[in-house]
CSV table of C-alpha atoms and ligand atoms in Angstrom, one decimal:
chain,number,residue,atom,x,y,z
A,1129,MET,CA,4.2,49.5,54.7
A,1130,LYS,CA,1.1,49.2,52.6
A,1131,ARG,CA,1.5,50.0,48.9
A,1132,ILE,CA,-1.5,51.5,47.7
A,1133,ILE,CA,-3.5,53.0,44.6
A,1134,ILE,CA,-6.5,55.2,45.6
A,1135,ASP,CA,-9.3,54.9,42.7
A,1136,THR,CA,-11.5,58.2,43.4
A,1137,ASP,CA,-13.8,60.8,42.3
A,1138,PRO,CA,-12.9,63.6,44.5
A,1139,GLY,CA,-15.1,64.7,46.0
A,1140,ILE,CA,-15.3,66.7,49.2
A,1141,ASP,CA,-14.7,63.5,51.4
A,1142,ASP,CA,-12.5,61.5,48.9
A,1143,ALA,CA,-10.0,64.9,49.7
A,1144,PHE,CA,-10.0,64.4,53.4
A,1145,ALA,CA,-9.6,60.9,52.7
A,1146,ILE,CA,-6.3,61.3,50.2
A,1147,LEU,CA,-5.0,63.8,52.8
A,1148,LEU,CA,-5.2,61.7,54.7
A,1149,ALA,CA,-3.6,59.1,53.3
A,1150,LEU,CA,-0.6,61.0,52.3
A,1151,ALA,CA,-0.1,62.2,56.0
A,1152,ALA,CA,0.4,58.7,56.9
A,1153,LYS,CA,3.9,58.0,55.6
A,1154,GLU,CA,5.2,55.4,57.9
A,1155,LYS,CA,2.2,53.2,57.0
A,1156,LEU,CA,1.1,54.0,53.9
A,1157,GLU,CA,2.9,54.5,50.0
A,1158,VAL,CA,0.4,56.2,48.1
A,1159,LEU,CA,1.6,55.0,44.7
A,1160,ALA,CA,-1.1,56.9,42.5
A,1161,LEU,CA,-4.6,58.1,42.4
A,1162,THR,CA,-6.9,57.1,39.6
A,1163,THR,CA,-9.9,59.2,39.0
A,1164,VAL,CA,-13.2,57.8,37.8
A,1165,ASN,CA,-16.7,59.7,37.2
A,1166,GLY,CA,-18.9,59.8,40.2
A,1167,ASN,CA,-19.3,63.1,42.1
A,1168,ALA,CA,-18.6,65.2,39.3
A,1169,GLY,CA,-17.6,64.3,35.6
A,1170,VAL,CA,-14.2,62.6,35.5
A,1171,ASP,CA,-12.6,65.7,33.7
A,1172,GLN,CA,-13.6,67.9,36.7
A,1173,VAL,CA,-12.3,65.3,39.4
A,1174,THR,CA,-9.3,64.5,37.7
A,1175,LYS,CA,-8.5,68.5,37.8
A,1176,ASN,CA,-9.7,67.8,41.7
A,1177,ALA,CA,-7.2,65.2,42.2
A,1178,CYS,CA,-4.3,67.7,41.1
A,1179,LYS,CA,-5.5,70.6,43.3
A,1180,ILE,CA,-5.8,68.2,46.3
A,1181,CYS,CA,-1.9,67.0,45.7
A,1182,ASP,CA,-1.2,71.0,45.3
A,1183,ILE,CA,-2.6,71.6,48.7
A,1184,ALA,CA,-0.6,68.5,50.4
A,1185,ASP,CA,2.5,69.4,48.5
A,1186,GLU,CA,3.0,66.4,46.5
A,1187,ASN,CA,3.1,67.4,43.2
A,1188,GLU,CA,5.0,64.3,41.8
A,1189,LEU,CA,2.2,61.7,42.5
A,1190,PRO,CA,1.2,60.4,39.5
A,1191,ILE,CA,-2.8,60.8,38.7
A,1192,PHE,CA,-4.2,59.1,35.9
A,1193,LYS,CA,-7.7,59.5,34.2
A,1194,GLY,CA,-10.1,57.1,34.2
A,1195,CYS,CA,-13.6,56.5,32.9
A,1196,SER,CA,-15.7,59.1,32.1
A,1197,ARG,CA,-19.2,57.2,32.7
A,1198,PRO,CA,-20.9,53.9,34.0
A,1199,LEU,CA,-20.4,50.6,32.1
A,1200,CYS,CA,-23.5,50.8,30.7
A,1201,ARG,CA,-25.7,53.5,31.8
A,1202,GLU,CA,-26.0,57.4,32.2
A,1203,ARG,CA,-26.1,58.8,35.6
A,1204,GLU,CA,-26.1,62.1,37.2
A,1205,ASN,CA,-23.2,63.7,39.8
A,1206,SER,CA,-23.6,64.6,42.8
A,1207,ALA,CA,-23.7,68.3,42.9
A,1208,VAL,CA,-26.0,68.8,45.9
A,1209,PHE,CA,-23.4,67.3,48.6
A,1210,HIS,CA,-20.0,68.2,46.9
A,1211,GLY,CA,-21.6,71.4,45.0
A,1212,ASP,CA,-20.6,71.6,40.7
A,1213,ASP,CA,-16.9,71.3,40.5
A,1214,GLY,CA,-17.0,68.3,43.3
A,1215,LEU,CA,-15.0,70.3,45.2
A,1216,GLY,CA,-17.2,72.5,47.3
A,1217,ASN,CA,-17.4,75.4,45.1
A,1218,ILE,CA,-14.9,77.3,46.8
A,1219,GLY,CA,-13.1,78.6,43.3
A,1220,ILE,CA,-9.4,77.1,43.9
A,1221,PRO,CA,-7.7,77.7,40.5
A,1222,ASP,CA,-6.1,74.8,38.4
A,1223,THR,CA,-3.0,73.9,39.3
A,1224,VAL,CA,0.0,72.7,37.6
A,1225,VAL,CA,0.2,69.1,38.8
A,1226,LYS,CA,0.2,67.0,35.3
A,1227,VAL,CA,-2.1,64.0,34.7
A,1228,GLY,CA,-0.4,60.8,33.6
A,1229,CYS,CA,-0.9,60.3,29.6
A,1230,GLU,CA,-1.8,56.2,30.3
A,1231,HIS,CA,-5.5,55.6,31.1
A,1232,ALA,CA,-6.3,54.8,34.5
A,1233,VAL,CA,-7.5,51.1,33.6
A,1234,ASP,CA,-4.2,50.4,31.7
A,1235,TYR,CA,-2.3,51.9,34.6
A,1236,LEU,CA,-4.3,49.5,37.2
A,1237,VAL,CA,-3.6,46.1,34.8
A,1238,ARG,CA,-0.4,46.9,34.5
A,1239,LYS,CA,0.8,48.1,38.1
A,1240,ALA,CA,-1.0,45.0,39.3
A,1241,ARG,CA,0.7,42.7,36.9
A,1242,GLU,CA,4.2,44.0,37.7
A,1243,GLU,CA,4.1,44.2,41.3
A,1244,LYS,CA,1.8,40.8,41.7
A,1245,GLY,CA,0.5,40.3,45.0
A,1246,GLU,CA,2.0,43.6,46.5
A,1247,ILE,CA,-0.9,46.1,45.7
A,1248,THR,CA,-3.5,47.2,48.1
A,1249,LEU,CA,-6.5,48.9,46.1
A,1250,THR,CA,-8.6,51.6,48.0
A,1251,ALA,CA,-11.9,52.1,45.5
A,1252,ILE,CA,-13.8,54.9,47.0
A,1253,GLY,CA,-15.7,55.9,43.9
A,1254,PRO,CA,-18.0,54.1,41.2
A,1255,LEU,CA,-16.5,50.8,40.3
A,1256,THR,CA,-16.2,51.4,36.7
A,1257,ASN,CA,-12.3,51.8,36.5
A,1258,ILE,CA,-12.1,48.4,38.6
A,1259,ALA,CA,-14.6,46.5,36.6
A,1260,ALA,CA,-13.0,47.7,33.3
A,1261,ALA,CA,-9.8,46.5,34.7
A,1262,ILE,CA,-11.2,43.0,35.4
A,1263,LYS,CA,-12.8,42.9,31.7
A,1264,LYS,CA,-9.5,43.8,30.6
A,1265,ASP,CA,-7.3,41.5,32.3
A,1266,ALA,CA,-8.6,38.0,33.6
A,1267,GLU,CA,-5.9,37.6,36.1
A,1268,PHE,CA,-6.4,41.4,37.5
A,1269,ALA,CA,-8.0,40.1,40.9
A,1270,GLY,CA,-5.6,37.7,41.2
A,1271,ASN,CA,-2.6,40.1,40.9
A,1272,VAL,CA,-4.4,42.5,43.8
A,1273,LYS,CA,-3.3,41.9,47.4
A,1274,GLU,CA,-6.4,43.7,48.7
A,1275,LEU,CA,-9.6,45.4,47.4
A,1276,VAL,CA,-11.1,47.9,50.6
A,1277,ILE,CA,-14.4,49.7,48.6
A,1278,MET,CA,-16.5,52.7,50.3
A,1279,GLY,CA,-19.9,51.5,48.8
A,1280,GLY,CA,-22.6,49.6,49.4
A,1281,ALA,CA,-24.9,49.5,52.6
A,1282,GLU,CA,-26.5,46.3,54.4
A,1283,PHE,CA,-29.1,48.0,55.6
A,1284,LYS,CA,-29.6,52.0,54.5
A,1285,GLY,CA,-29.1,53.5,51.3
A,1286,ASN,CA,-28.6,57.3,50.3
A,1287,MET,CA,-29.7,57.0,47.0
A,1288,SER,CA,-32.3,55.3,47.5
A,1289,PRO,CA,-33.9,53.1,50.6
A,1290,HIS,CA,-31.8,50.3,49.7
A,1291,ALA,CA,-28.7,51.7,47.1
A,1292,GLU,CA,-25.8,53.7,48.1
A,1293,PHE,CA,-24.0,55.9,45.9
A,1294,ASN,CA,-21.0,54.7,44.8
A,1295,PHE,CA,-22.9,51.5,43.6
A,1296,TRP,CA,-25.9,53.2,42.5
A,1297,VAL,CA,-24.1,55.1,39.7
A,1298,ASP,CA,-22.7,51.9,38.7
A,1299,PRO,CA,-24.2,48.4,39.7
A,1300,GLU,CA,-22.8,46.3,36.9
A,1301,ALA,CA,-19.3,47.7,37.7
A,1302,ALA,CA,-20.1,46.8,41.4
A,1303,LYS,CA,-21.3,43.1,40.5
A,1304,ILE,CA,-18.8,42.4,38.2
A,1305,VAL,CA,-16.3,43.7,40.9
A,1306,PHE,CA,-17.8,41.2,43.8
A,1307,ALA,CA,-17.7,38.0,41.3
A,1308,ALA,CA,-14.4,38.5,40.1
A,1309,GLY,CA,-12.2,36.6,42.8
A,1310,PHE,CA,-10.4,39.1,44.4
A,1311,GLY,CA,-8.0,37.3,47.5
A,1312,LYS,CA,-9.7,40.1,49.9
A,1313,ILE,CA,-12.3,42.5,49.5
A,1314,THR,CA,-13.7,44.5,52.6
A,1315,MET,CA,-17.0,46.8,51.8
A,1316,ILE,CA,-16.9,49.7,54.1
A,1317,GLY,CA,-20.6,50.9,53.1
A,1318,LEU,CA,-23.0,53.1,55.4
A,1319,ASP,CA,-23.4,50.6,58.1
A,1320,ALA,CA,-20.0,52.0,59.3
A,1321,THR,CA,-19.6,55.2,57.7
A,1322,ALA,CA,-22.5,56.2,59.2
A,1323,TYR,CA,-20.8,56.4,62.4
A,1324,ILE,CA,-18.0,58.9,61.2
A,1325,TYR,CA,-19.7,62.2,61.3
A,1326,LEU,CA,-17.7,65.7,61.4
A,1327,ASP,CA,-19.7,67.6,63.6
A,1328,PRO,CA,-19.3,71.2,63.9
A,1329,VAL,CA,-17.5,71.5,66.7
A,1330,LEU,CA,-14.2,69.3,64.9
A,1331,ARG,CA,-15.1,71.0,61.8
A,1332,GLU,CA,-14.2,74.8,63.8
A,1333,LEU,CA,-11.2,72.8,64.9
A,1334,LEU,CA,-10.1,72.4,61.2
A,1335,TYR,CA,-10.4,76.4,61.0
A,1336,ALA,CA,-8.5,77.4,64.4
A,1337,ILE,CA,-6.0,74.8,63.5
A,1338,ASN,CA,-5.1,77.0,60.4
A,1339,THR,CA,-2.8,75.2,58.4
A,1340,PRO,CA,-3.3,75.0,54.7
A,1341,VAL,CA,-4.6,71.7,54.9
A,1342,SER,CA,-6.9,72.1,57.3
A,1343,ARG,CA,-8.1,75.6,56.3
A,1344,PHE,CA,-9.2,74.1,53.1
A,1345,MET,CA,-10.5,71.0,54.7
A,1346,HIS,CA,-12.8,73.4,56.7
A,1347,LYS,CA,-13.7,75.8,53.3
A,1348,ILE,CA,-14.4,72.5,51.0
A,1349,SER,CA,-16.8,70.8,53.8
A,1350,ARG,CA,-19.4,74.0,53.5
A,1351,VAL,CA,-21.5,72.9,50.4
A,1352,TYR,CA,-21.1,69.3,52.2
A,1353,MET,CA,-22.3,70.5,55.6
A,1354,ASP,CA,-25.2,72.5,53.5
A,1355,GLY,CA,-26.3,69.6,51.8
A,1356,HIS,CA,-26.5,67.2,55.1
A,1357,TRP,CA,-28.6,70.1,56.5
A,1358,LYS,CA,-31.2,70.5,53.5
A,1359,ILE,CA,-31.6,67.0,52.7
A,1360,GLU,CA,-31.7,65.2,56.7
A,1361,LYS,CA,-31.5,68.0,59.0
A,1362,LYS,CA,-28.5,66.7,60.3
A,1363,LEU,CA,-25.5,69.4,61.3
A,1364,GLY,CA,-22.2,67.8,60.4
A,1365,CYS,CA,-21.4,66.0,57.7
A,1366,GLU,CA,-20.4,62.4,56.9
A,1367,LEU,CA,-16.8,61.3,55.9
A,1368,CYS,CA,-17.6,58.1,54.5
A,1369,ASP,CA,-14.1,57.9,52.1
A,1370,VAL,CA,-12.3,58.7,55.0
A,1371,LEU,CA,-13.0,55.4,57.4
A,1372,THR,CA,-11.4,53.3,54.3
A,1373,ILE,CA,-8.2,55.1,54.8
A,1374,ALA,CA,-8.2,54.7,58.5
A,1375,TYR,CA,-9.4,51.5,58.1
A,1376,LEU,CA,-6.0,50.8,56.1
A,1377,LEU,CA,-4.2,52.4,59.1
A,1378,ASP,CA,-5.9,50.3,61.6
A,1379,GLU,CA,-8.2,47.6,60.9
A,1380,SER,CA,-9.9,47.9,64.5
A,1381,VAL,CA,-11.4,50.9,63.9
A,1382,VAL,CA,-14.6,48.8,62.0
A,1383,GLU,CA,-15.9,45.7,63.0
A,1384,LYS,CA,-17.0,43.4,60.5
A,1385,VAL,CA,-18.2,40.3,59.5
A,1386,ASP,CA,-17.6,37.5,56.8
A,1387,ALA,CA,-20.5,37.7,54.0
A,1388,PHE,CA,-21.1,36.9,50.5
A,1389,VAL,CA,-22.3,40.2,49.0
A,1390,ASP,CA,-23.7,40.6,45.5
A,1391,VAL,CA,-25.4,43.8,43.2
A,1392,GLU,CA,-28.8,44.0,42.0
A,1393,THR,CA,-28.7,45.7,38.7
A,1394,LYS,CA,-32.4,46.1,37.8
A,1395,GLY,CA,-35.8,47.2,39.3
A,1396,LEU,CA,-37.0,48.6,42.8
A,1397,CYS,CA,-33.4,47.9,44.3
A,1398,GLU,CA,-31.4,48.9,41.8
A,1399,GLY,CA,-27.8,49.6,43.2
A,1400,ALA,CA,-28.9,47.7,46.2
A,1401,SER,CA,-25.6,45.5,48.0
A,1402,VAL,CA,-27.7,42.3,49.2
A,1403,VAL,CA,-25.2,41.3,51.7
A,1404,TYR,CA,-25.9,37.4,53.3
A,1405,ARG,CA,-23.9,36.9,56.3
A,1406,LYS,CA,-22.1,33.7,56.6
A,1407,LYS,CA,-23.4,33.3,60.0
A,1408,TYR,CA,-27.2,32.8,58.9
A,1409,TYR,CA,-26.4,31.7,55.3
A,1410,PRO,CA,-23.7,29.0,55.7
A,1411,GLN,CA,-23.9,27.9,52.2
A,1412,LYS,CA,-23.2,30.8,50.7
A,1413,GLU,CA,-19.6,31.0,49.9
A,1414,LYS,CA,-17.6,34.0,51.6
A,1415,ASN,CA,-16.5,36.7,49.0
A,1416,CYS,CA,-16.2,39.7,51.1
A,1417,GLU,CA,-15.5,40.9,54.9
A,1418,VAL,CA,-18.7,44.0,55.7
A,1419,ALA,CA,-17.9,46.8,58.1
A,1420,VAL,CA,-21.0,46.9,60.3
A,1421,LYS,CA,-19.9,49.6,63.0
A,1422,ALA,CA,-17.3,52.2,63.4
A,1423,ASP,CA,-15.5,53.3,66.4
A,1424,VAL,CA,-15.9,57.0,66.1
A,1425,LYS,CA,-13.6,58.0,69.2
A,1426,HIS,CA,-10.8,55.7,67.2
A,1427,PHE,CA,-11.2,57.3,64.2
A,1428,TYR,CA,-10.8,60.4,65.2
A,1429,ASP,CA,-7.8,59.5,66.9
A,1430,ILE,CA,-6.5,58.0,63.7
A,1431,PHE,CA,-7.3,61.3,61.8
A,1432,PHE,CA,-5.4,63.6,64.3
A,1433,LYS,CA,-2.7,61.6,65.1
A,1434,TYR,CA,-1.6,61.3,61.3
A,1435,LEU,CA,-2.7,64.7,60.2
A,1436,PHE,CA,-2.7,67.1,63.1
A,1437,PRO,CA,-1.0,65.0,65.7
A,1438,GLU,CA,-0.3,68.5,68.4
A,1439,TYR,CA,-3.9,68.7,68.0
A,1440,LEU,CA,-4.7,65.2,69.3
A,1441,ALA,CA,-5.6,65.5,72.8
A,1442,THR,CA,-7.8,68.5,72.0
A,1443,ALA,CA,-9.8,66.8,69.4
A,1444,ALA,CA,-10.5,63.8,71.9
A,1445,GLN,CA,-11.9,66.0,74.6
A,1446,LEU,CA,-14.1,68.3,72.0
A,1447,LEU,CA,-15.3,64.6,71.0
A,1448,THR,CA,-15.9,63.4,74.5
A,1449,ASN,CA,-17.5,66.4,75.3
A,1450,TYR,CA,-19.8,66.5,72.5
A,1451,TYR,CA,-20.6,62.7,72.5
A,1452,ASP,CA,-21.2,62.8,76.4
A,1453,SER,CA,-23.5,65.7,76.0
A,1454,LYS,CA,-26.4,64.0,73.6
B,1724,BDR,C1,-19.9,57.9,48.3
B,1724,BDR,O1,-20.8,58.9,47.6
B,1724,BDR,C2,-20.0,59.9,47.2
B,1724,BDR,O2,-20.4,61.2,47.2
B,1724,BDR,C3,-18.7,59.9,48.7
B,1724,BDR,O3,-17.6,60.7,48.1
B,1724,BDR,C4,-18.6,58.8,49.2
B,1724,BDR,O4,-17.6,57.9,47.9
B,1724,BDR,C5,-20.7,58.0,49.8
B,1724,BDR,O5,-22.3,56.9,49.5
B,1725,CA,CA1,-16.2,59.2,46.7
């Protein structure tokens, strides 16, 4: 059983990721959600975290609000993909789920210290809270068992030719995180998440499954699909953050390489992750494992097995038809 904290900026793919983690009770114990400015402002994404817990009927899960802006800059939120409210503008009313009064950074520092070597931290938003925790407590990185990050890209960004959104929002924070000396970091960047498309057929299956969670996923992903069409002329949407949770459930869903990773904070390549593969740069000290590929069929087996087990076979068949016809 992994004991995890999800640091998140929900966010449509964040919502899918959180719902998968909460459904996988036999393997993951979600201790809390900590929120951070990213896809929308921190007040809004914190409300969204509450709404997601409400949909999942998890009204007791602790939620802590974190940093409202990057460490040393201002950045726009990601309305084109996630909608102004970060959850696809579908008008979900606010819920009664309560937010803890401790700041997310204080919670992270305290919990990692209390449960030294036990906590797996999953960061699926900009790394501001994690960097702030490192600055606050010199032992923080050493107290965390493992850090799994959705962010970065070895080859192709989504905010510039090189920068991925989470690192682009707060490059200084990302740089601090890679230099902090965590025992194990896995970077699940766009090189791997690019394989994880929710195609229109599987999205339609979510509608047909007709549970509150599946209908919620179907509904919030409309704006996200439109964003992908508008910008990339692609049908479907990328479930970036969800791959981190699938990875926690079964590491073999991705292929990884050992690397030294650093983050550019200035100039043309601002926000880019610079990945020195150990294989090509043996003199560089490994600080990370980087996912370079993902297995889409395996991913959806994990996704449906935990969320909608009765539809596992249907999803696998639809996926086979879809990929064989391409
Ligand atoms: C990342 O950016 C956000 O918009 C998504 O939620 C994901 O965390 C992908 O680049
Ligand atoms: Ca996110």
